[in-house]
PDB file of N, CA and C in Angstrom:
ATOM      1  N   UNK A   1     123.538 -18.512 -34.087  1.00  0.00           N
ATOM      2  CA  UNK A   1     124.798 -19.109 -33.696  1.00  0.00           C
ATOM      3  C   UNK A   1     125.929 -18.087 -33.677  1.00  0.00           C
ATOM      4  N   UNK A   2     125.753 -16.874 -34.653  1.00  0.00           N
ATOM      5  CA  UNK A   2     127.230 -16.101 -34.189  1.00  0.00           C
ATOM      6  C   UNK A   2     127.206 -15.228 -33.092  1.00  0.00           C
ATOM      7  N   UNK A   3     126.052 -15.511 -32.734  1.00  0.00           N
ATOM      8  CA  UNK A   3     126.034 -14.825 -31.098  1.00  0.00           C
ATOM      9  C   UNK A   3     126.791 -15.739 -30.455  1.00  0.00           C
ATOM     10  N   UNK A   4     126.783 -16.659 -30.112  1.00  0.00           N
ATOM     11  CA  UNK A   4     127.561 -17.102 -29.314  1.00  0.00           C
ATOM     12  C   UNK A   4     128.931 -17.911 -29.543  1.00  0.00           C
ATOM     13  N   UNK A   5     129.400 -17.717 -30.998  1.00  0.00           N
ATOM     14  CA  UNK A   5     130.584 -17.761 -31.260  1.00  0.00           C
ATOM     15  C   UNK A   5     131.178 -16.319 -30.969  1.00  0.00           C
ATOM     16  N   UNK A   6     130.451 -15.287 -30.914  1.00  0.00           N
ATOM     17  CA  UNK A   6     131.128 -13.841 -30.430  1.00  0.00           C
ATOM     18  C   UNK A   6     131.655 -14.001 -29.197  1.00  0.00           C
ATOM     19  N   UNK A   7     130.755 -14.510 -28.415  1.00  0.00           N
ATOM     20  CA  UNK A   7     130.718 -14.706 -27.169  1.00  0.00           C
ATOM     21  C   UNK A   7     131.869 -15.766 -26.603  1.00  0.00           C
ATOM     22  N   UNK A   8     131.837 -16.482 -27.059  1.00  0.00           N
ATOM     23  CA  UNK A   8     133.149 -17.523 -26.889  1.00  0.00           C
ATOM     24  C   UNK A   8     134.612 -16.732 -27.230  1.00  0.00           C
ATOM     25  N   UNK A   9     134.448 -16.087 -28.597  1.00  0.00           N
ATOM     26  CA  UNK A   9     135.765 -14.981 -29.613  1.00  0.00           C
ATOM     27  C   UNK A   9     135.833 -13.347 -27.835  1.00  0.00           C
ATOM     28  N   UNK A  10     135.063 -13.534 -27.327  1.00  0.00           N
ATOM     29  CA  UNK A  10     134.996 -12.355 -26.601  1.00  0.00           C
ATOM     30  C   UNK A  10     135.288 -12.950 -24.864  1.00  0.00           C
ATOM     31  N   UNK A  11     135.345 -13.971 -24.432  1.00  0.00           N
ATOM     32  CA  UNK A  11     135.903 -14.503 -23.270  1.00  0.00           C
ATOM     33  C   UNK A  11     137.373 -15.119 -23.733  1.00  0.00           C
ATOM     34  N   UNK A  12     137.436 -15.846 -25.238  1.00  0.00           N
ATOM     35  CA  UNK A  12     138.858 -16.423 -25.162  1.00  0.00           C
ATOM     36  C   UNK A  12     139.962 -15.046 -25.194  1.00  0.00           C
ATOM     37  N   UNK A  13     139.158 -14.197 -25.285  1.00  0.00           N
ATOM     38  CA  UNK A  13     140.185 -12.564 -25.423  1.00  0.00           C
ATOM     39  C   UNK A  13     140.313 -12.060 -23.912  1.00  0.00           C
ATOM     40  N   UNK A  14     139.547 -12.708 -23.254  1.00  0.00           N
ATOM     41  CA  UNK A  14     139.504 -12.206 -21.940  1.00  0.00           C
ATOM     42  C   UNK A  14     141.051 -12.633 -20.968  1.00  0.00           C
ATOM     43  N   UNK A  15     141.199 -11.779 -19.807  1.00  0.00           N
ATOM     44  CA  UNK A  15     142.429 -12.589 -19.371  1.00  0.00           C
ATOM     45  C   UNK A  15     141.996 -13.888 -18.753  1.00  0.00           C
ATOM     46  N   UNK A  16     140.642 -14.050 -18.420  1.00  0.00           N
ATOM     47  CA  UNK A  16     140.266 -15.599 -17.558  1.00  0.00           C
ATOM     48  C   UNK A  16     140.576 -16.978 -19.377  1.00  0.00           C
ATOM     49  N   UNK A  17     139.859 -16.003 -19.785  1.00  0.00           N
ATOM     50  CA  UNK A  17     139.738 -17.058 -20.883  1.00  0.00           C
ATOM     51  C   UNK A  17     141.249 -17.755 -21.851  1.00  0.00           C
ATOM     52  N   UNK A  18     142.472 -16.444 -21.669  1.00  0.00           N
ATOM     53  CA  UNK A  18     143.548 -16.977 -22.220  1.00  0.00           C
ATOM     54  C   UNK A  18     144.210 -17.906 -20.956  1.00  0.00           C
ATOM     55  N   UNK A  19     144.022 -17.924 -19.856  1.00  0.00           N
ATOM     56  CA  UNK A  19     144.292 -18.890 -18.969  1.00  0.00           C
ATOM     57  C   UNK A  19     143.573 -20.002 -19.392  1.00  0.00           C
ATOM     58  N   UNK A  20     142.500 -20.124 -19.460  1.00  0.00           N
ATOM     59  CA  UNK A  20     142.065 -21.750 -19.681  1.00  0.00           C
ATOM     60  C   UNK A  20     142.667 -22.287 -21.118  1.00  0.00           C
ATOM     61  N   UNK A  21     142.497 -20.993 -22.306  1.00  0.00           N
ATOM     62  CA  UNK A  21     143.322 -21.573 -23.185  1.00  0.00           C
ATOM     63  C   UNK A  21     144.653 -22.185 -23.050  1.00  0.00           C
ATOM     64  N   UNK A  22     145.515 -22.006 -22.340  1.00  0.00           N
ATOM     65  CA  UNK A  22     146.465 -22.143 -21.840  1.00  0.00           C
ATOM     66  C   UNK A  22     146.337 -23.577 -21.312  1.00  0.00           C
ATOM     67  N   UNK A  23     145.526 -23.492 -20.192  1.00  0.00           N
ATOM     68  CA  UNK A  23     145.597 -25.044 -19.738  1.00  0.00           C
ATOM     69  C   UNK A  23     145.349 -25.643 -20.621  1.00  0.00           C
ATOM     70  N   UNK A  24     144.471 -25.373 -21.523  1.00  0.00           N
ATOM     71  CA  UNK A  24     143.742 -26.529 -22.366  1.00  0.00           C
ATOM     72  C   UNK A  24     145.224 -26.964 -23.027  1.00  0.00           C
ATOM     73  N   UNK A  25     146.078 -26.506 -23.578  1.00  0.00           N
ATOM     74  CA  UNK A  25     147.017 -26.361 -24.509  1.00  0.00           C
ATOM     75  C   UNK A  25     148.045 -27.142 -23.816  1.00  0.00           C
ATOM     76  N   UNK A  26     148.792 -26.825 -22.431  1.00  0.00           N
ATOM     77  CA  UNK A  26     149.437 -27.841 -21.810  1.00  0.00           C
ATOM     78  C   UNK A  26     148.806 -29.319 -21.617  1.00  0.00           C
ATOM     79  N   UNK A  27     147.326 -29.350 -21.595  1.00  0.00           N
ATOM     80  CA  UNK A  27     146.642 -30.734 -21.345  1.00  0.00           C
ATOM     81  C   UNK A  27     147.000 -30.918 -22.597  1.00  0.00           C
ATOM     82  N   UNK A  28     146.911 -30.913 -24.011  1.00  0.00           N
ATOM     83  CA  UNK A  28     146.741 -31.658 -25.243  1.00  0.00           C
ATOM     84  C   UNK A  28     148.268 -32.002 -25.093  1.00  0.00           C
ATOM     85  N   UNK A  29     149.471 -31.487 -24.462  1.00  0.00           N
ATOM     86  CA  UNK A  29     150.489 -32.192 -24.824  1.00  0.00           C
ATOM     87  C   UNK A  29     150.835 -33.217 -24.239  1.00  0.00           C
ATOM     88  N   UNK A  30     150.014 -32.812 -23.156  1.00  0.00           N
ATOM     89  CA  UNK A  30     150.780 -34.236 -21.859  1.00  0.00           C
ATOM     90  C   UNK A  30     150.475 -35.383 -22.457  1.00  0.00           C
ATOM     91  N   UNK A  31     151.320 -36.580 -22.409  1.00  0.00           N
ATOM     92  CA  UNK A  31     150.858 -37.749 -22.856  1.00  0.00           C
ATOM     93  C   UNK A  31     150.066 -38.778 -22.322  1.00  0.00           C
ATOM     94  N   UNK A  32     149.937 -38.450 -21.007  1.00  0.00           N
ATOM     95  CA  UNK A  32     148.390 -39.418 -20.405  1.00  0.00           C
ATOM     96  C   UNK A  32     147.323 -39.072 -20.809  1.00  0.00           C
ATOM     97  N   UNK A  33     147.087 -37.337 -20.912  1.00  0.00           N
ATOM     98  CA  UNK A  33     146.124 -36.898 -21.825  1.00  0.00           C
ATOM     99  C   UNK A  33     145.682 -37.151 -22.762  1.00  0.00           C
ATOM    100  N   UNK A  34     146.499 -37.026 -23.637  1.00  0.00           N
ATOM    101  CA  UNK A  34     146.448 -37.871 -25.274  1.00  0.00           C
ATOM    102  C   UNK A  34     145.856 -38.943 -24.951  1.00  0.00           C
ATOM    103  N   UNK A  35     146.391 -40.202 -24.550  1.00  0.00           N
ATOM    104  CA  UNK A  35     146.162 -41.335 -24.218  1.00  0.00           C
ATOM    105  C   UNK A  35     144.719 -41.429 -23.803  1.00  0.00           C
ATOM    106  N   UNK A  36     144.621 -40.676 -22.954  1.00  0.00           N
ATOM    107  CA  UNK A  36     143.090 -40.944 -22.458  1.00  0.00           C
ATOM    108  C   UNK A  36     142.332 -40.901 -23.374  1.00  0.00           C
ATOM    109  N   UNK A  37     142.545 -39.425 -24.077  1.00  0.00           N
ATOM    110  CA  UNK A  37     141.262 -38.957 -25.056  1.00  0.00           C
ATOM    111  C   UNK A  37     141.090 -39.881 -26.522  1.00  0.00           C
ATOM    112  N   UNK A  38     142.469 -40.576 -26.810  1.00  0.00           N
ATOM    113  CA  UNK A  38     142.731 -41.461 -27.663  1.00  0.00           C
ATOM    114  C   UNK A  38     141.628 -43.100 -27.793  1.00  0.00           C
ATOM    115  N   UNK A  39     141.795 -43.116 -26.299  1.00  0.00           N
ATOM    116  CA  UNK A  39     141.035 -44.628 -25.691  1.00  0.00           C
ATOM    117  C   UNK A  39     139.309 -43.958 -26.038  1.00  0.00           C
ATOM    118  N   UNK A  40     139.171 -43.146 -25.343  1.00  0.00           N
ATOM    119  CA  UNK A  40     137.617 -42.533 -25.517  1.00  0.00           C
ATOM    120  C   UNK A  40     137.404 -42.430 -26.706  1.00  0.00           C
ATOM    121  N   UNK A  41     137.754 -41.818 -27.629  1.00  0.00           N
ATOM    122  CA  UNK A  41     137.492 -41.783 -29.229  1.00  0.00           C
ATOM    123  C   UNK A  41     137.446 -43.164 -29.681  1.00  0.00           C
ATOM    124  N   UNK A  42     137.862 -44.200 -29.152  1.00  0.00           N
ATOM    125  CA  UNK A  42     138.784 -45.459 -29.937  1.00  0.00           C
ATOM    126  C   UNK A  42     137.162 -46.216 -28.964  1.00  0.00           C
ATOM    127  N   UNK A  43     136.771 -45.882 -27.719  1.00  0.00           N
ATOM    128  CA  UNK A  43     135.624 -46.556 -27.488  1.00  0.00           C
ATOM    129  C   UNK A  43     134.513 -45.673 -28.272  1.00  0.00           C
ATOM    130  N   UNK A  44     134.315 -44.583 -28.037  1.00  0.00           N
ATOM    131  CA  UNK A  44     132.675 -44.316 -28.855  1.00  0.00           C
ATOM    132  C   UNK A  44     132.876 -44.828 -30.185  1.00  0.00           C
ATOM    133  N   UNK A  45     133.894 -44.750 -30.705  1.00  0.00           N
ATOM    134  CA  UNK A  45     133.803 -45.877 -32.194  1.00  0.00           C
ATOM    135  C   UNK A  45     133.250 -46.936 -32.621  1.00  0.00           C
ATOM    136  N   UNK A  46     134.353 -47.922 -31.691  1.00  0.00           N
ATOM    137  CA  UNK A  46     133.489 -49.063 -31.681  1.00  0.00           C
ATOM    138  C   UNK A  46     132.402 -49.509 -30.742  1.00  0.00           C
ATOM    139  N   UNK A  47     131.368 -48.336 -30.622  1.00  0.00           N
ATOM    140  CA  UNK A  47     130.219 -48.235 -30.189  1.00  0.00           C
ATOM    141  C   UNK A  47     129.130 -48.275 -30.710  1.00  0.00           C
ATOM    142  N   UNK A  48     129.689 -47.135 -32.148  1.00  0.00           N
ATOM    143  CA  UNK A  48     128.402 -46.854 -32.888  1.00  0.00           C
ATOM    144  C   UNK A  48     128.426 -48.313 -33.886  1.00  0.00           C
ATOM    145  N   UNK A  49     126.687 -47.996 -34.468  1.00  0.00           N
ATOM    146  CA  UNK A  49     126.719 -49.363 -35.270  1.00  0.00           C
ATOM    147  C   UNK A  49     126.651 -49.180 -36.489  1.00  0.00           C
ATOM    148  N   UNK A  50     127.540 -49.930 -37.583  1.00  0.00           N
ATOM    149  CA  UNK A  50     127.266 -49.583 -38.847  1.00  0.00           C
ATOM    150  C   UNK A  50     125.972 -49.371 -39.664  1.00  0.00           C
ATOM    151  N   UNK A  51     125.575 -48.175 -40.592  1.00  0.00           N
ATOM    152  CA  UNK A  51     124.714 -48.288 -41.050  1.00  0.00           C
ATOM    153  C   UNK A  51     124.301 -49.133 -42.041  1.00  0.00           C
TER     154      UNK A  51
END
């Protein structure tokens, strides 16, 4: 596995990779975003079944 956490530590250093960081970072603020990812978490929840 730290092969390819290098590998991830070695593209987010990249200039492609601080761009997507970037987007990623404007998406978590927008608030439809949130919202969305909020609803999705809030359904696989009450998805799973208690043990």
């Amino acid at each position: 596995m730290a092969g390819l956490v290098g590998k991830v530590g070695k593209f987010l250093a990249s200039p492609q990779g601080r761009r997507l960081a970037e987007q990623v970072q404007r998406a978590a603020k927008d608030p439809a975003t949130r919202r969305r990812i909020t609803d999705a978490v809030s359904q696989l929840r009450s998805k799973q079944r208690p043990r």
